[in-house]
Short mmCIF file of C-alpha atoms and ligand atoms in Angstrom, two decimals:
data_model
loop_
_atom_site.label_atom_id
_atom_site.label_comp_id
_atom_site.label_asym_id
_atom_site.label_seq_id
_atom_site.Cartn_x
_atom_site.Cartn_y
_atom_site.Cartn_z
CA MET A 15 53.79 64.16 63.99
CA ALA A 16 53.05 67.84 64.90
CA ARG A 17 53.62 70.52 62.49
CA LYS A 18 56.19 72.71 62.04
CA ASN A 19 56.72 74.79 65.42
CA LEU A 20 56.58 78.33 64.86
CA VAL A 21 57.07 79.29 68.71
CA LEU A 22 60.22 81.34 69.47
CA PRO A 23 62.47 80.31 72.30
CA PHE A 24 63.10 83.87 73.07
CA THR A 25 60.94 87.00 73.53
CA ARG A 26 60.99 90.32 72.13
CA GLU A 27 62.04 91.76 75.16
CA LEU A 28 65.21 89.63 75.52
CA ILE A 29 66.10 90.25 71.86
CA GLU A 30 65.97 94.05 72.64
CA THR A 31 68.10 93.51 75.56
CA VAL A 32 70.56 91.41 73.80
CA GLU A 33 70.60 94.00 70.88
CA ARG A 34 71.90 96.74 72.97
CA GLN A 35 75.39 94.73 73.06
CA PHE A 36 75.02 92.74 70.01
CA PRO A 37 73.24 94.99 67.06
CA THR A 38 71.01 93.21 64.49
CA PRO A 39 71.72 91.26 62.21
CA PHE A 40 72.92 88.08 64.54
CA HIS A 41 72.23 84.44 64.44
CA ILE A 42 70.97 83.13 67.72
CA TYR A 43 70.93 79.14 68.32
CA ASP A 44 68.67 77.59 71.03
CA GLU A 45 70.66 75.17 73.07
CA ALA A 46 67.89 73.31 75.02
CA GLY A 47 66.33 72.81 71.64
CA ILE A 48 69.48 71.45 70.14
CA ARG A 49 69.86 69.01 73.00
CA ALA A 50 66.13 67.97 73.48
CA ASN A 51 66.42 67.07 69.74
CA ALA A 52 70.05 65.33 69.80
CA ARG A 53 68.35 63.31 72.82
CA ARG A 54 65.24 62.27 70.44
CA LEU A 55 67.60 61.20 67.90
CA GLN A 56 69.89 59.12 70.32
CA ALA A 57 66.54 57.41 71.75
CA ALA A 58 65.23 56.35 68.27
CA PHE A 59 68.53 54.56 67.68
CA ALA A 60 69.26 53.24 71.03
CA TRP A 61 68.33 49.80 69.73
CA ASN A 62 71.84 49.71 68.24
CA PRO A 63 74.67 49.30 70.28
CA GLY A 64 77.28 51.86 68.96
CA PHE A 65 74.80 54.15 67.17
CA ARG A 66 76.50 57.44 66.53
CA GLU A 67 75.71 60.63 64.97
CA TYR A 68 78.55 62.32 63.22
CA PHE A 69 77.43 65.92 62.94
CA ALA A 70 78.23 67.44 59.62
CA VAL A 71 80.59 70.24 60.77
CA LYS A 72 79.93 72.23 57.52
CA ALA A 73 76.13 72.79 58.40
CA CYS A 74 77.37 74.91 61.35
CA PRO A 75 80.99 74.74 61.97
CA ASN A 76 81.06 76.81 65.32
CA PRO A 77 83.19 74.99 68.05
CA TYR A 78 80.85 76.01 70.93
CA LEU A 79 77.85 74.04 69.18
CA LEU A 80 80.52 71.48 68.63
CA LYS A 81 81.01 71.11 72.40
CA ILE A 82 77.16 70.74 72.71
CA MET A 83 77.39 67.86 70.04
CA GLN A 84 80.43 66.05 71.88
CA ALA A 85 78.39 66.27 75.25
CA GLU A 86 75.41 64.66 73.79
CA GLY A 87 77.69 61.64 72.29
CA PHE A 88 78.17 63.06 68.74
CA GLY A 89 80.96 62.70 66.59
CA ALA A 90 82.18 65.12 63.84
CA ASP A 91 81.74 64.73 60.06
CA CYS A 92 84.44 66.56 58.38
CA SER A 93 85.42 67.07 54.76
CA SER A 94 88.49 69.51 54.84
CA LEU A 95 91.53 70.58 56.65
CA PRO A 96 89.91 73.26 58.55
CA GLU A 97 86.89 71.39 59.65
CA LEU A 98 89.19 68.81 60.96
CA LEU A 99 91.35 71.42 62.92
CA LEU A 100 88.01 72.53 64.16
CA ALA A 101 87.00 69.13 65.53
CA GLU A 102 90.54 68.74 67.17
CA GLN A 103 90.29 72.01 68.99
CA VAL A 104 87.03 70.89 70.72
CA GLY A 105 88.60 67.64 71.50
CA ILE A 106 86.66 65.42 69.12
CA VAL A 107 89.26 63.12 67.77
CA GLY A 108 89.79 59.51 66.87
CA GLU A 109 86.98 57.46 65.69
CA GLY A 110 84.89 60.71 66.82
CA ILE A 111 85.68 62.04 63.30
CA MET A 112 84.52 60.58 60.12
CA PHE A 113 86.40 62.23 57.28
CA THR A 114 84.18 62.23 54.17
CA SER A 115 86.08 64.10 51.68
CA ASN A 116 86.23 64.22 47.79
CA ALA A 117 89.00 65.43 45.21
CA THR A 118 91.18 65.28 48.64
CA PRO A 119 94.67 66.66 48.78
CA ALA A 120 97.47 64.68 50.52
CA ASP A 121 97.61 66.71 53.20
CA GLU A 122 94.27 66.44 54.57
CA PHE A 123 94.51 62.38 54.50
CA VAL A 124 97.99 63.18 56.40
CA LYS A 125 96.04 64.92 58.96
CA ALA A 126 92.99 62.52 59.43
CA ARG A 127 95.75 59.91 59.39
CA ALA A 128 97.37 61.61 62.50
CA LEU A 129 94.14 62.10 64.41
CA ALA A 130 93.26 58.37 63.94
CA ALA A 131 89.68 59.73 62.24
CA ILE A 132 87.82 57.11 60.30
CA VAL A 133 88.88 57.77 56.73
CA ASN A 134 85.90 57.14 54.34
CA LEU A 135 87.28 57.22 50.61
CA ASP A 136 85.52 58.96 47.55
CA ASP A 137 86.88 56.70 44.93
CA LEU A 138 88.74 53.76 44.27
CA SER A 139 91.81 55.57 43.07
CA HIS A 140 91.92 57.33 46.32
CA LEU A 141 93.07 53.98 48.08
CA ALA A 142 96.63 53.90 46.40
CA PHE A 143 96.85 57.84 46.99
CA LEU A 144 96.17 57.20 50.70
CA GLU A 145 98.34 54.34 51.02
CA GLN A 146 101.22 56.33 49.42
CA THR A 147 100.90 59.73 50.90
CA ALA A 148 99.33 58.73 54.28
CA GLY A 149 99.66 55.12 54.75
CA LEU A 150 96.58 53.00 54.96
CA PRO A 151 94.70 52.40 58.18
CA GLU A 152 93.54 49.44 60.24
CA LEU A 153 89.84 50.81 59.43
CA ILE A 154 88.81 51.97 55.76
CA CYS A 155 85.51 53.21 54.88
CA PHE A 156 84.42 53.61 51.24
CA ARG A 157 81.56 55.98 49.94
CA TYR A 158 78.97 54.10 47.71
CA ASN A 159 77.07 55.67 44.89
CA PRO A 160 74.17 53.88 43.78
CA GLY A 161 73.58 55.39 40.69
CA PRO A 162 70.38 54.22 39.20
CA LEU A 163 69.42 51.96 41.69
CA LYS A 164 68.17 54.93 43.96
CA GLY A 165 66.36 58.03 43.08
CA GLY A 166 67.42 61.41 43.86
CA ASN A 167 65.99 64.72 45.45
CA ALA A 168 66.00 68.28 44.34
CA ILE A 169 69.20 69.49 46.19
CA ILE A 170 71.43 66.41 45.99
CA GLY A 171 70.19 65.59 42.46
CA GLN A 172 70.23 62.01 41.05
CA PRO A 173 72.97 59.96 42.20
CA GLU A 174 74.49 58.98 38.75
CA GLU A 175 74.90 62.46 38.08
CA ALA A 176 76.54 63.16 41.27
CA LYS A 177 80.20 63.34 41.82
CA TYR A 178 80.47 61.21 44.83
CA GLY A 179 81.29 57.91 45.47
CA PHE A 180 82.23 54.14 44.39
CA THR A 181 80.16 52.25 41.61
CA ARG A 182 78.79 49.08 42.92
CA GLU A 183 81.64 47.05 40.94
CA GLN A 184 84.45 49.22 42.24
CA LEU A 185 83.22 48.77 45.84
CA PHE A 186 83.88 44.72 45.51
CA GLU A 187 86.93 45.67 43.91
CA GLY A 188 88.08 48.23 46.55
CA TYR A 189 87.34 45.73 49.42
CA ARG A 190 89.33 43.21 47.80
CA ILE A 191 92.11 45.26 47.55
CA ALA A 192 91.88 46.53 51.05
CA LYS A 193 91.75 43.36 52.48
CA ALA A 194 94.79 41.93 50.51
CA LYS A 195 96.86 45.13 51.50
CA GLY A 196 95.97 44.25 55.13
CA VAL A 197 93.18 46.19 56.26
CA LYS A 198 91.36 44.56 59.02
CA ARG A 199 88.24 46.55 59.83
CA PHE A 200 85.54 47.82 57.20
CA GLY A 201 82.64 50.28 57.11
CA LEU A 202 80.28 51.11 54.29
CA HIS A 203 78.92 54.79 53.42
CA THR A 204 76.45 56.26 51.24
CA MET A 205 74.93 60.16 51.04
CA VAL A 206 72.31 60.26 48.48
CA ALA A 207 69.40 62.59 50.05
CA SER A 208 69.60 66.37 51.13
CA ASN A 209 66.45 67.86 53.07
CA GLU A 210 64.54 64.80 52.48
CA LEU A 211 61.12 64.69 54.69
CA ASN A 212 60.02 61.15 53.88
CA PHE A 213 61.03 58.74 56.37
CA GLN A 214 60.84 55.65 53.86
CA TYR A 215 63.57 57.05 52.09
CA PHE A 216 65.95 56.35 54.63
CA VAL A 217 64.69 53.08 55.51
CA ASP A 218 65.27 52.18 51.61
CA THR A 219 68.67 53.83 51.89
CA ALA A 220 69.34 51.34 55.01
CA GLU A 221 67.72 48.25 53.37
CA LEU A 222 70.20 49.02 50.21
CA LEU A 223 73.40 49.04 52.64
CA PHE A 224 72.26 46.11 54.31
CA ASP A 225 71.86 44.20 51.12
CA LEU A 226 74.91 45.21 49.74
CA VAL A 227 77.07 44.63 53.09
CA VAL A 228 75.87 40.98 53.08
CA GLU A 229 76.72 40.46 49.41
CA ILE A 230 80.30 42.18 49.85
CA SER A 231 80.85 40.07 53.04
CA ARG A 232 80.17 37.03 51.37
CA GLN A 233 82.03 37.64 48.05
CA VAL A 234 85.24 39.23 49.78
CA GLY A 235 85.36 37.24 53.01
CA ILE A 236 85.11 40.23 55.36
CA THR A 237 82.81 41.60 57.94
CA PHE A 238 81.74 45.14 58.46
CA GLU A 239 81.75 47.02 61.63
CA PHE A 240 79.78 49.88 60.65
CA VAL A 241 77.04 51.25 58.07
CA ASN A 242 76.76 55.03 57.77
CA ILE A 243 73.45 55.62 56.09
CA GLY A 244 74.56 59.34 55.52
CA GLY A 245 72.88 62.68 56.65
CA GLY A 246 70.04 64.36 54.46
CA ILE A 247 67.36 64.33 56.94
CA GLY A 248 65.10 67.25 56.11
CA ILE A 249 63.13 69.91 58.26
CA PRO A 250 59.87 71.31 57.73
CA TYR A 251 60.79 75.04 56.53
CA LYS A 252 57.18 75.80 55.64
CA PRO A 253 54.21 76.01 58.08
CA GLU A 254 52.39 73.29 56.68
CA GLN A 255 55.10 70.78 56.86
CA GLU A 256 55.70 68.18 59.40
CA ALA A 257 59.02 67.01 60.91
CA VAL A 258 60.50 63.64 59.98
CA ASP A 259 59.04 61.05 62.30
CA LEU A 260 62.47 60.08 63.88
CA GLU A 261 61.16 56.80 65.94
CA ARG A 262 59.50 55.94 62.74
CA VAL A 263 63.05 56.07 60.69
CA GLY A 264 64.52 54.27 63.69
CA ALA A 265 61.90 51.26 63.96
CA GLY A 266 61.96 50.82 60.22
CA ILE A 267 65.70 50.66 59.94
CA ARG A 268 65.55 48.42 63.11
CA ARG A 269 63.34 46.13 61.07
CA ALA A 270 65.59 46.14 58.20
CA TYR A 271 68.83 45.34 60.11
CA GLU A 272 67.13 42.53 61.74
CA GLN A 273 65.79 40.98 58.67
CA ARG A 274 68.25 42.02 56.10
CA LEU A 275 71.48 41.58 57.97
CA LEU A 276 71.09 39.49 61.42
CA ALA A 277 68.89 37.06 59.70
CA GLN A 278 71.43 36.57 56.92
CA GLY A 279 73.75 35.69 59.26
CA HIS A 280 76.18 38.73 59.25
CA PRO A 281 76.93 40.00 62.77
CA ALA A 282 75.86 43.00 64.72
CA LEU A 283 77.20 46.41 63.44
CA LYS A 284 77.17 49.76 64.48
CA LEU A 285 74.93 52.30 62.93
CA TYR A 286 76.12 56.02 61.98
CA LEU A 287 74.27 58.96 60.68
CA GLU A 288 75.90 62.11 59.65
CA CYS A 289 73.04 64.57 59.83
CA GLY A 290 73.91 68.36 59.67
CA ARG A 291 70.57 70.18 58.81
CA MET A 292 68.37 68.33 61.33
CA ILE A 293 70.46 68.72 64.50
CA THR A 294 70.76 72.73 64.23
CA GLY A 295 68.63 74.03 61.42
CA PRO A 296 65.34 74.58 63.31
CA TYR A 297 67.04 75.79 66.20
CA GLY A 298 69.04 78.71 64.74
CA TYR A 299 67.33 82.03 63.90
CA LEU A 300 68.45 85.10 61.87
CA VAL A 301 67.42 88.06 63.68
CA THR A 302 67.32 91.31 61.96
CA ARG A 303 65.51 94.79 61.55
CA VAL A 304 63.78 96.34 58.89
CA ARG A 305 65.70 99.37 57.49
CA HIS A 306 63.37 100.99 54.77
CA ILE A 307 60.01 100.42 52.98
CA LYS A 308 60.15 100.89 49.55
CA ASN A 309 57.06 100.99 46.91
CA THR A 310 57.56 100.96 43.34
CA TYR A 311 56.10 98.19 41.03
CA LYS A 312 56.17 96.08 44.23
CA ARG A 313 56.77 96.57 48.07
CA TYR A 314 60.10 95.86 49.56
CA ALA A 315 61.12 95.65 52.95
CA GLY A 316 64.80 96.13 53.26
CA LEU A 317 66.71 94.53 56.01
CA ASP A 318 69.84 95.03 57.77
CA ALA A 319 70.64 91.22 57.05
CA CYS A 320 71.21 90.32 53.15
CA MET A 321 72.17 86.83 51.50
CA ALA A 322 75.64 86.82 53.04
CA ASN A 323 73.67 85.79 56.21
CA LEU A 324 71.78 83.38 54.60
CA MET A 325 71.95 82.01 51.03
CA ARG A 326 69.48 79.42 50.98
CA PRO A 327 66.61 81.31 49.24
CA ALA A 328 68.63 82.91 46.77
CA LEU A 329 70.77 79.43 45.97
CA TYR A 330 67.58 77.17 46.04
CA GLY A 331 64.52 79.67 46.06
CA SER A 332 64.12 78.15 49.55
CA TYR A 333 61.27 79.06 51.82
CA HIS A 334 62.16 80.52 55.19
CA HIS A 335 59.44 81.40 57.52
CA ILE A 336 59.30 85.09 58.97
CA THR A 337 58.02 86.16 62.29
CA VAL A 338 57.26 89.94 62.88
CA MET A 339 58.16 90.38 66.36
CA GLY A 340 55.32 92.04 68.23
CA LYS A 341 52.77 91.60 65.28
CA GLU A 342 52.29 87.97 65.65
CA GLN A 343 48.62 88.64 65.92
CA GLN A 344 48.28 91.04 63.13
CA PRO A 345 46.55 89.54 60.01
CA ALA A 346 49.23 89.10 57.14
CA THR A 347 47.48 91.60 54.62
CA VAL A 348 50.26 92.80 52.70
CA LYS A 349 52.61 91.17 50.03
CA TYR A 350 56.34 92.03 50.38
CA ASP A 351 59.46 90.96 48.72
CA VAL A 352 61.93 91.23 51.72
CA THR A 353 65.64 92.07 50.78
CA GLY A 354 68.68 92.55 51.82
CA SER A 355 71.17 95.41 50.73
CA LEU A 356 73.55 93.28 48.39
CA CYS A 357 73.89 94.46 44.64
CA GLU A 358 72.00 91.42 43.53
CA ASN A 359 68.78 90.84 42.63
CA ASN A 360 68.23 87.37 43.94
CA ASP A 361 69.17 89.03 47.47
CA LYS A 362 65.84 88.14 48.78
CA PHE A 363 64.71 86.20 51.93
CA ALA A 364 61.07 86.18 50.69
CA ILE A 365 59.33 86.80 47.30
CA ASP A 366 55.64 87.72 47.45
CA ARG A 367 55.15 87.12 51.16
CA MET A 368 52.07 87.88 52.84
CA LEU A 369 53.14 89.60 56.28
CA PRO A 370 51.45 92.00 58.48
CA GLU A 371 52.32 95.75 57.42
CA LEU A 372 55.78 96.48 58.14
CA ALA A 373 57.44 99.69 59.23
CA PRO A 374 61.18 100.56 59.45
CA GLY A 375 62.40 99.23 62.50
CA ASP A 376 60.33 96.09 62.75
CA LEU A 377 62.16 93.14 64.19
CA LEU A 378 61.80 90.26 62.09
CA VAL A 379 63.08 86.53 62.69
CA ILE A 380 63.97 84.64 59.75
CA HIS A 381 63.28 80.72 60.84
CA ASP A 382 65.41 77.51 60.52
CA ALA A 383 68.78 79.53 59.84
CA GLY A 384 70.78 77.17 62.20
CA ALA A 385 72.44 74.76 59.31
CA HIS A 386 73.53 75.94 56.01
CA GLY A 387 73.02 79.50 57.13
CA HIS A 388 75.97 81.54 58.66
CA ALA A 389 78.03 78.90 57.17
CA MET A 390 77.53 79.60 53.67
CA GLY A 391 78.38 83.32 53.97
CA PHE A 392 80.80 85.36 52.32
CA GLN A 393 82.10 89.03 51.80
CA TYR A 394 80.93 89.64 48.26
CA ASN A 395 80.07 93.55 47.97
CA GLY A 396 81.75 94.14 51.26
CA LYS A 397 79.20 92.46 53.26
CA LEU A 398 80.46 91.31 56.52
CA ARG A 399 79.28 87.92 58.26
CA SER A 400 77.28 88.40 61.39
CA ALA A 401 77.85 87.59 64.95
CA GLU A 402 76.59 84.28 66.17
CA LEU A 403 74.92 84.06 69.86
CA LEU A 404 74.15 81.45 72.06
CA LEU A 405 70.79 80.96 73.98
CA ARG A 406 72.11 78.92 77.04
CA ALA A 407 69.59 76.36 78.48
CA ASP A 408 69.77 78.60 81.48
CA GLY A 409 68.31 81.33 79.51
CA ARG A 410 71.36 83.61 79.23
CA VAL A 411 72.71 84.55 75.79
CA VAL A 412 76.42 84.44 74.99
CA PRO A 413 78.27 85.50 72.11
CA ILE A 414 80.05 82.45 70.04
CA ARG A 415 81.32 84.49 67.40
CA ARG A 416 81.78 88.25 66.93
CA ALA A 417 80.60 90.21 63.95
CA GLU A 418 83.13 90.90 61.13
CA THR A 419 84.44 94.20 60.87
CA ALA A 420 86.02 96.08 57.93
CA ALA A 421 89.29 95.23 59.19
CA ASP A 422 88.53 91.44 58.72
CA TYR A 423 87.48 92.45 55.25
CA PHE A 424 91.06 93.76 54.68
CA ALA A 425 92.83 90.96 56.66
CA THR A 426 94.26 88.91 53.75
CA LEU A 427 95.51 92.38 51.87
CA ASP A 428 99.11 93.57 52.36
CA LEU A 429 98.17 97.00 52.37
CA PRO A 430 101.48 98.41 53.15
CA GLY A 431 102.71 96.55 50.27
CA LEU A 432 100.36 98.73 48.10
CA SER A 433 102.83 101.58 47.80
CA GLN A 434 105.01 100.04 45.74
CA PHE A 435 102.41 100.01 43.07
CA ALA A 436 102.32 103.55 43.16
CA VAL A 437 102.52 105.42 39.78
C1 PLP B 4 76.38 67.69 53.83
C2 PLP B 4 76.64 66.40 54.34
C3 PLP B 4 76.02 65.90 55.09
C4 PLP B 4 74.98 66.89 55.93
O1 PLP B 4 73.84 66.74 55.20
P1 PLP B 4 72.54 67.58 55.89
O2 PLP B 4 71.72 67.58 54.68
O3 PLP B 4 73.06 69.00 56.33
O4 PLP B 4 71.89 66.67 57.00
C5 PLP B 4 76.42 64.75 55.40
N1 PLP B 4 77.50 64.09 54.78
C6 PLP B 4 78.19 64.75 54.02
C7 PLP B 4 79.15 63.90 53.16
C8 PLP B 4 77.79 65.74 53.26
O5 PLP B 4 78.69 66.32 52.42
#
């Protein structure tokens, strides 16, 4: 596989035109890139009739992008009431929705059932809770936590430390109870990785699930309709990293499917994925300008964007590549901390990053901001969330979310009511 693609889908001239109407900072998404990537994923699993990717809505909850996902044949992976409402708005309903929640309130189960979504339970105790609050559906799925049977990774941690899912023993019990209560259709789910770049990890996960499906089918006397191996396919944030070879993941899972499932006598079943990051991550960019250059004990480039626009560096110490538009050919000779304006010292997009010499007004593009980027935004310190723009496949740039204003910051307050507190 090729190394990370550093080529931008837009020119500096285009950004300078767009900026007159939509000032920086903003997020911009590349429709052509998202669609080509979606097709690559579909092709890698075309061997499996019924294969479906359920886009993890939390990664980038914008209805315009969900429309693109829908057009590419994707469903939506939701885990809250607003995410269910968002899917419904776009017209993704029924088994186009996988509802994977935890510590779930009753009204979310009720809404998921009303939309005829696939309900994926996080815990054995939720089976009775679902039955009492929303009624049991004909199709049920359980989330498996393999615990010590599976190694974890940095973002999601060790499975046995994770709050999610059923133990192995609880799965057998859960399917037995569900069957006894008249549930007719069954699925099995797990989600054990995040930002994983090793293709073998996903093949191993599929093998684990296929073996389990065969064992549960035999012991409980049910057959499975689908296996959802979760999301977590990583993207190359660093220039020297390589993208996950999707064709290899697809081929590896196919081999496991044929040997561990079909050859064991289990009928064909549908394979589901619920990736977020690899679907939109590389195709979203945070565009921002340098406000000030500051030289104290270190050199700082202070931007008009801040961690409210992209939390990952502050939250996980993540690397996000930075391109200085118009200075692509200049050598990276100066070491900067690239910061935002929020009053927290971890409000930095990069620490000790070698870049071309910067000046106020320079246009910076922060790569791989298309998933878990804008979505994680917040208003702490009075920082407002930026606009989201879409670079259409035909080259037009359209707004898909306006920037917040101070009025949005005040929107949840009853300001006239303040007068009753006057002293
Ligand atoms: C966050 C999440 C995903 C998506 O993870 P990515 O790393 O973005 O692929 C999928 N499923 C569940 C249950 C999640 O919580």
